[in-house]
XYZ file of C-alpha atoms in Angstrom:
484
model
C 0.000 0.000 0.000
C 1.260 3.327 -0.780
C 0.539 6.718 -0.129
C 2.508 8.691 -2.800
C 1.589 9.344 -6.161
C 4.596 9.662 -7.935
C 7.985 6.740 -7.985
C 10.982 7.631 -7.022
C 14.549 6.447 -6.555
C 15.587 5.386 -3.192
C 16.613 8.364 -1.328
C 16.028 10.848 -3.768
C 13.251 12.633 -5.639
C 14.110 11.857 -9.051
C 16.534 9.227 -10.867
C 19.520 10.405 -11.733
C 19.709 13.174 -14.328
C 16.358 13.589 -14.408
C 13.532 16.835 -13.572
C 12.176 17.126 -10.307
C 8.989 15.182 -9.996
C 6.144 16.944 -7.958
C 4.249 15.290 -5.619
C 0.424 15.266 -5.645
C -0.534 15.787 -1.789
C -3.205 13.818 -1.486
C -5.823 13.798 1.308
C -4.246 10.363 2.882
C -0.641 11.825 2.702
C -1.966 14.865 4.625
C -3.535 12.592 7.171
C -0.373 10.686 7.652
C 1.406 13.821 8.136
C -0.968 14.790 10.600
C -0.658 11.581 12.929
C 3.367 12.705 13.096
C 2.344 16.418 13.959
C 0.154 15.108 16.660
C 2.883 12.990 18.677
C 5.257 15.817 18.162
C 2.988 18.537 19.365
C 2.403 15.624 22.183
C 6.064 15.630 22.909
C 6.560 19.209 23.772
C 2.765 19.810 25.162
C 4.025 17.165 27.685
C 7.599 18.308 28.461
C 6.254 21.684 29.093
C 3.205 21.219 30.995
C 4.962 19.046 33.307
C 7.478 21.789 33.939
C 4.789 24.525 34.627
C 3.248 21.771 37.717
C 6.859 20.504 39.724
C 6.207 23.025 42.446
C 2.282 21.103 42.571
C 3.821 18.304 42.703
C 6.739 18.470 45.290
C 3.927 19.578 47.701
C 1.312 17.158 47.113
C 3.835 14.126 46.832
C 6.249 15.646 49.773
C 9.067 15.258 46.774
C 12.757 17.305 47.675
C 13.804 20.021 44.607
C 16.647 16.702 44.373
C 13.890 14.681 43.534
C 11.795 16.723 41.645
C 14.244 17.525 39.223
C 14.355 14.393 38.041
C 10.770 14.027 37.072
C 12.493 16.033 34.350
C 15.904 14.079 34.103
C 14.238 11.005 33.765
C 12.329 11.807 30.509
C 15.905 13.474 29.739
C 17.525 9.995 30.315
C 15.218 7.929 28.553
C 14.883 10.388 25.492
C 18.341 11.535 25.361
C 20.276 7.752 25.967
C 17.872 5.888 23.835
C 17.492 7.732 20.531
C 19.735 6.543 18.242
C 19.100 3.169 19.205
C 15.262 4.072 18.261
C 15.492 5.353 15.241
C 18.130 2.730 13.813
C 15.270 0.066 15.501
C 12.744 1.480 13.132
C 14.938 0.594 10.251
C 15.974 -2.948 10.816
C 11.973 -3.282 12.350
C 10.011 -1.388 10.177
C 8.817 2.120 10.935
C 5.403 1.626 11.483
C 5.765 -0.801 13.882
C 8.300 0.983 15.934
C 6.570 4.188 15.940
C 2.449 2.890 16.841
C 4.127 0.561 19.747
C 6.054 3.382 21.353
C 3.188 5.707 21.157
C 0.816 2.854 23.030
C 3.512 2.880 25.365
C 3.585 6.257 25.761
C 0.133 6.447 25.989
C -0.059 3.678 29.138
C 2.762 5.693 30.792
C 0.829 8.734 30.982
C -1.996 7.143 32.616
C 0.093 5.337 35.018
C 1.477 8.798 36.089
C -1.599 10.565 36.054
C -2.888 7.978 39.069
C 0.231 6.876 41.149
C 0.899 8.656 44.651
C 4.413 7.741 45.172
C 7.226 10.109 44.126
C 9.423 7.387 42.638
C 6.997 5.528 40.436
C 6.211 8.778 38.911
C 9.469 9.451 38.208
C 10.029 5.848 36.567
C 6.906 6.642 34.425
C 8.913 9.590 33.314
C 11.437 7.403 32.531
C 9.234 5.299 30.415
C 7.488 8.108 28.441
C 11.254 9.270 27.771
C 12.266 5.706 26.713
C 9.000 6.133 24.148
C 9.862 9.311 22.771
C 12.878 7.998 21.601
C 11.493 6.010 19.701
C 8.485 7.881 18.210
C 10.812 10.970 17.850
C 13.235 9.521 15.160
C 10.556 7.184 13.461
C 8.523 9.903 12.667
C 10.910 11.891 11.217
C 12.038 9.292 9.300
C 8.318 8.122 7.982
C 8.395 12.115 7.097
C 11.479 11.780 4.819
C 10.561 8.739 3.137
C 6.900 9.568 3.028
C 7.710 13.237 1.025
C 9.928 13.220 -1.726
C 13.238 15.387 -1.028
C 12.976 18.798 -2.229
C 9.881 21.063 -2.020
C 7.458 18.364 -0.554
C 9.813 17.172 1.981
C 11.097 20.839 2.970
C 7.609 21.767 3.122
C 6.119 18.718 5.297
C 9.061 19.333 7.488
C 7.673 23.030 8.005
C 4.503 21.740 8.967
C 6.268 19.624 11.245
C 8.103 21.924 13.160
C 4.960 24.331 14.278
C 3.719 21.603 15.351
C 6.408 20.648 17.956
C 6.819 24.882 18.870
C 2.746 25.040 19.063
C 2.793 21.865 21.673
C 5.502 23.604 23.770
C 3.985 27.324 23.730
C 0.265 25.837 24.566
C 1.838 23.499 26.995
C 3.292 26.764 29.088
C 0.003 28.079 28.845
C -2.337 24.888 29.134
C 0.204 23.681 32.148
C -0.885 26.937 33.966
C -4.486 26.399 33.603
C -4.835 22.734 34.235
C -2.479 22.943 37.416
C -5.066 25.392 39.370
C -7.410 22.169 38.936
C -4.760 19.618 39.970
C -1.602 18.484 38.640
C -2.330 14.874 37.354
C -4.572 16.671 35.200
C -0.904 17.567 32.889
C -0.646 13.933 32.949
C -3.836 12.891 31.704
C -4.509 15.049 29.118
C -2.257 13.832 26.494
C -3.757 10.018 27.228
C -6.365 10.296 25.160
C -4.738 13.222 22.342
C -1.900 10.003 22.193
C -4.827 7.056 21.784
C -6.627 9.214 19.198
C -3.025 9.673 17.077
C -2.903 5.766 17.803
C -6.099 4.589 15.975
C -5.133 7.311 13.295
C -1.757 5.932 12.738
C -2.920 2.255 12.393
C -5.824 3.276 9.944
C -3.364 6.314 7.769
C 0.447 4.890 7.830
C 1.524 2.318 5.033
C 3.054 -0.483 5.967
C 7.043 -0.635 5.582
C 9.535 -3.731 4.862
C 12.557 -3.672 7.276
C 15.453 -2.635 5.688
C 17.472 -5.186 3.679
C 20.346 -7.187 5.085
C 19.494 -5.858 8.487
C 21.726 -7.880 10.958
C 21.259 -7.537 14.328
C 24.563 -5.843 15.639
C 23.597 -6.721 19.944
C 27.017 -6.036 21.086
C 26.767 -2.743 19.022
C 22.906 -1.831 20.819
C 23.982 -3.005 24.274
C 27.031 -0.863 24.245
C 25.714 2.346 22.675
C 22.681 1.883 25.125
C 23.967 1.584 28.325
C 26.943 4.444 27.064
C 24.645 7.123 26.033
C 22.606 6.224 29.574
C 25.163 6.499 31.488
C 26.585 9.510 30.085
C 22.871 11.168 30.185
C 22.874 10.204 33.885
C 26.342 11.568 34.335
C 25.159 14.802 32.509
C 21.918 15.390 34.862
C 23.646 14.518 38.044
C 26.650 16.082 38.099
C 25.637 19.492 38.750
C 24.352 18.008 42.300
C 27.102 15.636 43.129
C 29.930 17.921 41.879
C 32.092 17.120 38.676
C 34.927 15.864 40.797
C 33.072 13.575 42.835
C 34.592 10.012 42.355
C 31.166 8.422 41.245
C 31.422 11.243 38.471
C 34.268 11.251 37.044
C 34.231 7.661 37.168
C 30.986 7.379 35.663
C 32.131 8.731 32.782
C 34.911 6.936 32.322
C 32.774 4.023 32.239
C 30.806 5.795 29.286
C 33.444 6.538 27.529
C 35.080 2.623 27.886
C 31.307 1.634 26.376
C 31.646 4.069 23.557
C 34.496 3.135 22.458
C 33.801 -0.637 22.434
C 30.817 0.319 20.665
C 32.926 2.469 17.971
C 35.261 -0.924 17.890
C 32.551 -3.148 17.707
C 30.784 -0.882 14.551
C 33.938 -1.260 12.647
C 34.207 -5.231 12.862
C 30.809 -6.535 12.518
C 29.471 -7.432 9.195
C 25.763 -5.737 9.823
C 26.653 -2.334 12.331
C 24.073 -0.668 14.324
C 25.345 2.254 12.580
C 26.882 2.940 9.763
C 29.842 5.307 10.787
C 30.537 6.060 6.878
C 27.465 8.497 7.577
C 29.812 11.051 9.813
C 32.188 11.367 6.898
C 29.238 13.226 5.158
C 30.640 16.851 5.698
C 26.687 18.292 5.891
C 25.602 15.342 7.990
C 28.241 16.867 10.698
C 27.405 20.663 10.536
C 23.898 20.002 10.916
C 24.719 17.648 14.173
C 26.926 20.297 15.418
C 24.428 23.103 14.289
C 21.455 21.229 16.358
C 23.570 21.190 19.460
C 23.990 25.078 19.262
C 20.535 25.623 18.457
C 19.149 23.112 21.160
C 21.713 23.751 23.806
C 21.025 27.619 23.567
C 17.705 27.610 23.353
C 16.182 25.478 26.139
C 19.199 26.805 28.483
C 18.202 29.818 28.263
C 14.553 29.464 28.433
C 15.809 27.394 31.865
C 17.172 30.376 33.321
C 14.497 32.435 32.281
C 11.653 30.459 33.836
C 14.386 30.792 37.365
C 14.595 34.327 36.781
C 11.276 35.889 35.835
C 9.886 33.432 39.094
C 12.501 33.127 41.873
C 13.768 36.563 41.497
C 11.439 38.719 40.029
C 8.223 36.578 41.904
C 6.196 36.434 38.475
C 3.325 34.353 38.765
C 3.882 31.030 36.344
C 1.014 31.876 34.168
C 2.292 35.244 33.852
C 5.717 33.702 33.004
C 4.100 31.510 30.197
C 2.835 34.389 28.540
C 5.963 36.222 28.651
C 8.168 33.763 26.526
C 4.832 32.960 24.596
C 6.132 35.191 21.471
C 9.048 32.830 20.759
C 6.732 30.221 20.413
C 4.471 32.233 18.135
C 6.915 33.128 15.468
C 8.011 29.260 15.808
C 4.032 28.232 14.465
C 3.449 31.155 12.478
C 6.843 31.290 10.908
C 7.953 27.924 10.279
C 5.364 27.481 7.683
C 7.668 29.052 5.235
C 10.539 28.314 5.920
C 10.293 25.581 3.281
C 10.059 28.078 0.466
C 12.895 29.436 1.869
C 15.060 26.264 1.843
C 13.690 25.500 -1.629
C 15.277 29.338 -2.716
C 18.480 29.726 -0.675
C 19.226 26.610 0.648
C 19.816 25.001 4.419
C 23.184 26.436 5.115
C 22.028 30.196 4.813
C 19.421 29.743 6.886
C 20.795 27.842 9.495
C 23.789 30.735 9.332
C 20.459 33.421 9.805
C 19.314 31.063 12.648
C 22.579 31.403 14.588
C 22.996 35.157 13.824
C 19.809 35.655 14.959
C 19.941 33.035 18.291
C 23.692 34.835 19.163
C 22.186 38.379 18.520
C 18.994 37.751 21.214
C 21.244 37.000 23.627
C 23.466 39.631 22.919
C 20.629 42.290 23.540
C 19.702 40.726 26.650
C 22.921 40.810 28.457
C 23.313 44.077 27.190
C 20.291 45.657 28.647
C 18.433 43.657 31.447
C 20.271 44.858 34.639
C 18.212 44.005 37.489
C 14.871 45.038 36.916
C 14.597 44.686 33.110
C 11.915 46.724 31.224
C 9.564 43.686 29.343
C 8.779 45.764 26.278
C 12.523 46.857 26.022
C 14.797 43.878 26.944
C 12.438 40.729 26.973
C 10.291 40.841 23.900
C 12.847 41.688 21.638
C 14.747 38.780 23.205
C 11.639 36.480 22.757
C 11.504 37.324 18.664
C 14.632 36.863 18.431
C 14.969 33.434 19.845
C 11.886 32.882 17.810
C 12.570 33.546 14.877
C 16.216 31.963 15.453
C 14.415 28.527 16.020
C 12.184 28.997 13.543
C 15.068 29.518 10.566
C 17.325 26.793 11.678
C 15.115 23.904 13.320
C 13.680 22.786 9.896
C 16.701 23.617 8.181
C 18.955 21.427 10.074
C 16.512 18.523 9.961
C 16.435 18.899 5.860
C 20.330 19.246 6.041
C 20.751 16.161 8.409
C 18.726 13.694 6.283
C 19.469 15.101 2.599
C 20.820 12.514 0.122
C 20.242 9.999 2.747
C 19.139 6.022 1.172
C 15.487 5.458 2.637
C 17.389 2.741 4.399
C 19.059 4.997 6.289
C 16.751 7.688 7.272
C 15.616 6.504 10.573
C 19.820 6.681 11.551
C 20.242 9.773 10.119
C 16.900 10.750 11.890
C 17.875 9.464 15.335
C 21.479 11.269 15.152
C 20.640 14.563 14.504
C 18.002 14.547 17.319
C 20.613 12.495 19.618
C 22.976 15.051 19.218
C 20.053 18.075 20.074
C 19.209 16.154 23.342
C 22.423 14.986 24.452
C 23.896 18.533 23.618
C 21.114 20.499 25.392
C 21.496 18.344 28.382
C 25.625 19.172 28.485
C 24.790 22.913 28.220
C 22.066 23.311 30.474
C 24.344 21.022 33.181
C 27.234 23.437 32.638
C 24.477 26.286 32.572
C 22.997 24.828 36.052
C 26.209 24.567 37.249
C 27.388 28.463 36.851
C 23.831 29.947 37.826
C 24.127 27.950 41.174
C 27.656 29.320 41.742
C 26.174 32.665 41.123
C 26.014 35.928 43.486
C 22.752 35.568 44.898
C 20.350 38.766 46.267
C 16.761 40.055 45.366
C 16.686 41.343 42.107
C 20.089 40.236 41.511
C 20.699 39.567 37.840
C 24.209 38.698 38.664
C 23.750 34.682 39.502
C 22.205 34.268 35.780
C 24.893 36.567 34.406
C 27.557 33.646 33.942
C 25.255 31.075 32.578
C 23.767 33.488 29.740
C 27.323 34.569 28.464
C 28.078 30.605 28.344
C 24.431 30.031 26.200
C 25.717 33.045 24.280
C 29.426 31.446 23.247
C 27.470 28.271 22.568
C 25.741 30.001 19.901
C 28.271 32.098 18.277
C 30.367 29.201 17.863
C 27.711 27.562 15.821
C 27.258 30.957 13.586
C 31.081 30.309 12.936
C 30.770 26.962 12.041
C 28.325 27.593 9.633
C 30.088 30.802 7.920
C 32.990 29.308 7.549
C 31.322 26.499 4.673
C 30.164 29.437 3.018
C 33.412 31.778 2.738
C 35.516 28.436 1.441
C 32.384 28.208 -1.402
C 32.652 31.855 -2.370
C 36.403 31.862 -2.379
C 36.508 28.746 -4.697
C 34.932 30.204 -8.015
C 37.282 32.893 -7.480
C 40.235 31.212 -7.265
C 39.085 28.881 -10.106
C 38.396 31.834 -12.628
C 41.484 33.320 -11.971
């Protein structure tokens, strides 16, 4: 059964030397690309609407701030350790499969949470809906990229895509707010039946898939990347509260490093690797990796400190909060739309260089004008559209520049990386974020604890605008030097 209307070559558009071939959208290849919408915009309403109801609840539960932050870790450490092992599943297991059996999971881990009354089971449900994510996160992607043919179609589905995951983090703020005045299981149980809904849609609207060909099973290769990128997760989330030197740190992550590197051994000997490692010699592939760990890291780091600053020190209400970085996530949805025309007319690397310039120029303009008491309309909205629009530029680009030229085989990998590298990069940022805004000067109205940890957000960022001018100075340079 297919869902396209038009043949194409594996991993590309069109055979070679041949036009572009447009794609019809029909009504069953929108539906399709609404099922993947839905469990992204599930994805962030969740993450965000969980964050709005900690304080909720640590009270109701009796949890420490220890324990409550890892209601957040825990997704965090399923998500982050477990994604490139989810998306390379899909491939050897077929996409379909993967994707409608993590969302049922995800689905019976919301419920769970929404009903326990003990602190730890709710954070192991975290855990769990983390663990599914991973796995719905990279197979829908994928399912995107071999669903729309690359070029317009694809760059254009992926725009749709991407409002979709801004609009489920902006409403979640906002919805959070709302549904914790009525009780906080209620930003548990809400998604159960948006996720069951997506479910039945998936199972009626997605085509079946074969598993890739020649598919091996590489288990040396999944057990050691597994328990490596856990372990270095967990190493990530609880350093800042054990203290980097701290002998079960340091030698935490020497133990995830020893299980990388057997896994990088092992991928080089077997005959059927987890993954490919060919793929990182793609020079693209790389930037867009690196990009997505500027634009991640940044991004939620900052928006970490911000939720910190605008409550804790200048006692804004959460709801009040929401609304204040609401804009960001407006010119996400309402921006993002075209930024598929605009990948179709300049290209990924431009835009993902406007992204960064943009990101590193918000940040800029906050530092430079927020003192203690800063003015909203002045220092914070301007921030806000900034970041926005940022986001909005370079999240879609990146994922087009991640997965282009990729074999259909391959996509899920390809998938799964880029969005490894976002979470794992995010989490090393926002620990070494954490880690300087604790160390901080502290005092009412005291921007000074926050001032360390935005300078580092802001170096993260111009160091991805200079990776990405850099690419396009050498391809300026070379026509010159070739007509002269």
């Amino acid at each position: 059964m297919t869902i396209t209307e038009t043949p194409r070559a594996s991993g590309s558009p069109t055979a070679a030397g041949s036009a572009p071939v447009e794609q019809r959208w029909t009504p069953r290849l929108w539906g399709v690309l609404g099922v993947l919408c839905a469990v992204l915009f599930l994805d962030g309403l969740d993450v965000s609407m969980v964050g709005v109801a900690l304080p909720s609840i640590g009270t109701e539960l009796g949890l420490s701030t220890t324990s409550l932050q890892w209601i957040v870790n825990g997704y965090v450490l399923g998500y982050g350790g477990l994604l490139l092992l989810g998306g390379r599943t899909a491939d050897l297991l077929g996409r379909r499969r993967v994707f409608l059996i993590a969302l049922a999971v995800f689905a019976v881990a919301s419920l769970i949470g929404g009903l326990v009354d003990n602190g730890p089971l709710l954070i192991v449900t975290r855990f769990v809906k983390g663990l599914a994510a991973a796995f719905t996160a990279p197979t829908a992607l994928s399912i995107l990229t071999t669903t729309f043919h690359e070029g317009p179609a694809r760059n254009r589905a992926l725009s749709v895509f991407s409002v979709f995951g801004a609009s489920g983090y902006s409403s979640g703020l906002i919805l959070g707010g709302l549904l914790t005045s009525f009780g906080w299981r209620w930003t548990f149980l809400t998604p159960v039946p948006l996720a069951i809904l997506a479910l039945v849609a998936g199972l009626a609207l997605i085509p079946k898939d074969k598993p890739a060909d020649g598919g091996g099973h590489d288990l040396v290769g999944a057990v050691t990347l597994t328990a490596g990128m856990l372990l270095a997760v967990y190493t990530v989330v609880s350093a800042p509260e054990r203290g980097w030197l701290d002998p079960l740190t340091i030698g935490s992550i020497l133990l995830a490093v020893a299980l990388l590197a057997a896994f990088l051994i092992t991928e080089n000997r077997v005959r059927h690797p987890l993954i490919r490692l060919g793929i990182l010699r793609i020079g693209s592939i790389v930037r867009a990796n690196l990009s997505v760990v500027a634009l991640f890291g940044s991004y939620l780091s900052f928006q970490f400190m911000m939720t910190l600053y605008l409550q804790d020190v200048l006692r804004w209400s959460p709801l009040k909060m929401a609304l204040a970085l609401l804009p960001a996530g407006l010119i996400v949805a309402f921006g993002s739309p075209f930024v598929g025309r605009l990948i179709d007319r300049y290209g990924t690397s431009r835009l993902i260089l406007a992204s960064m310039a943009s990101l590193s120029l918000g940040y800029v303009w906050f530092i430079a004008t927020a003192g203690n008491t800063p003015h909203y309309a002045f220092t914070v909205l301007p921030t806000m559209l900034l970041l926005g629009g940022g986001f909005a530029f370079g999240f879609s680009s990146i994922m087009a520049q991640a997965t282009e030229g990729i074999d259909d085989s391959e996509q899920g990998l390809a998938s799964g990386l880029v969005q490894t590298s976002g979470q794992v990069g995010a989490a090393l940022v926002l620990a070494a974020v954490t880690a300087l805004v604790a160390g901080g000067t502290h005092g009412g109205g005291d921007f000074g604890q926050f001032h360390a940890g935005v300078n580092l957000v802001t170096a993260v960022a111009v160091v991805g605008l200079a990776l990405n001018v850099v690419p396009l100075l050498r391809r300026r340079r070379e026509p010159a030097l070739a007509s002269s």
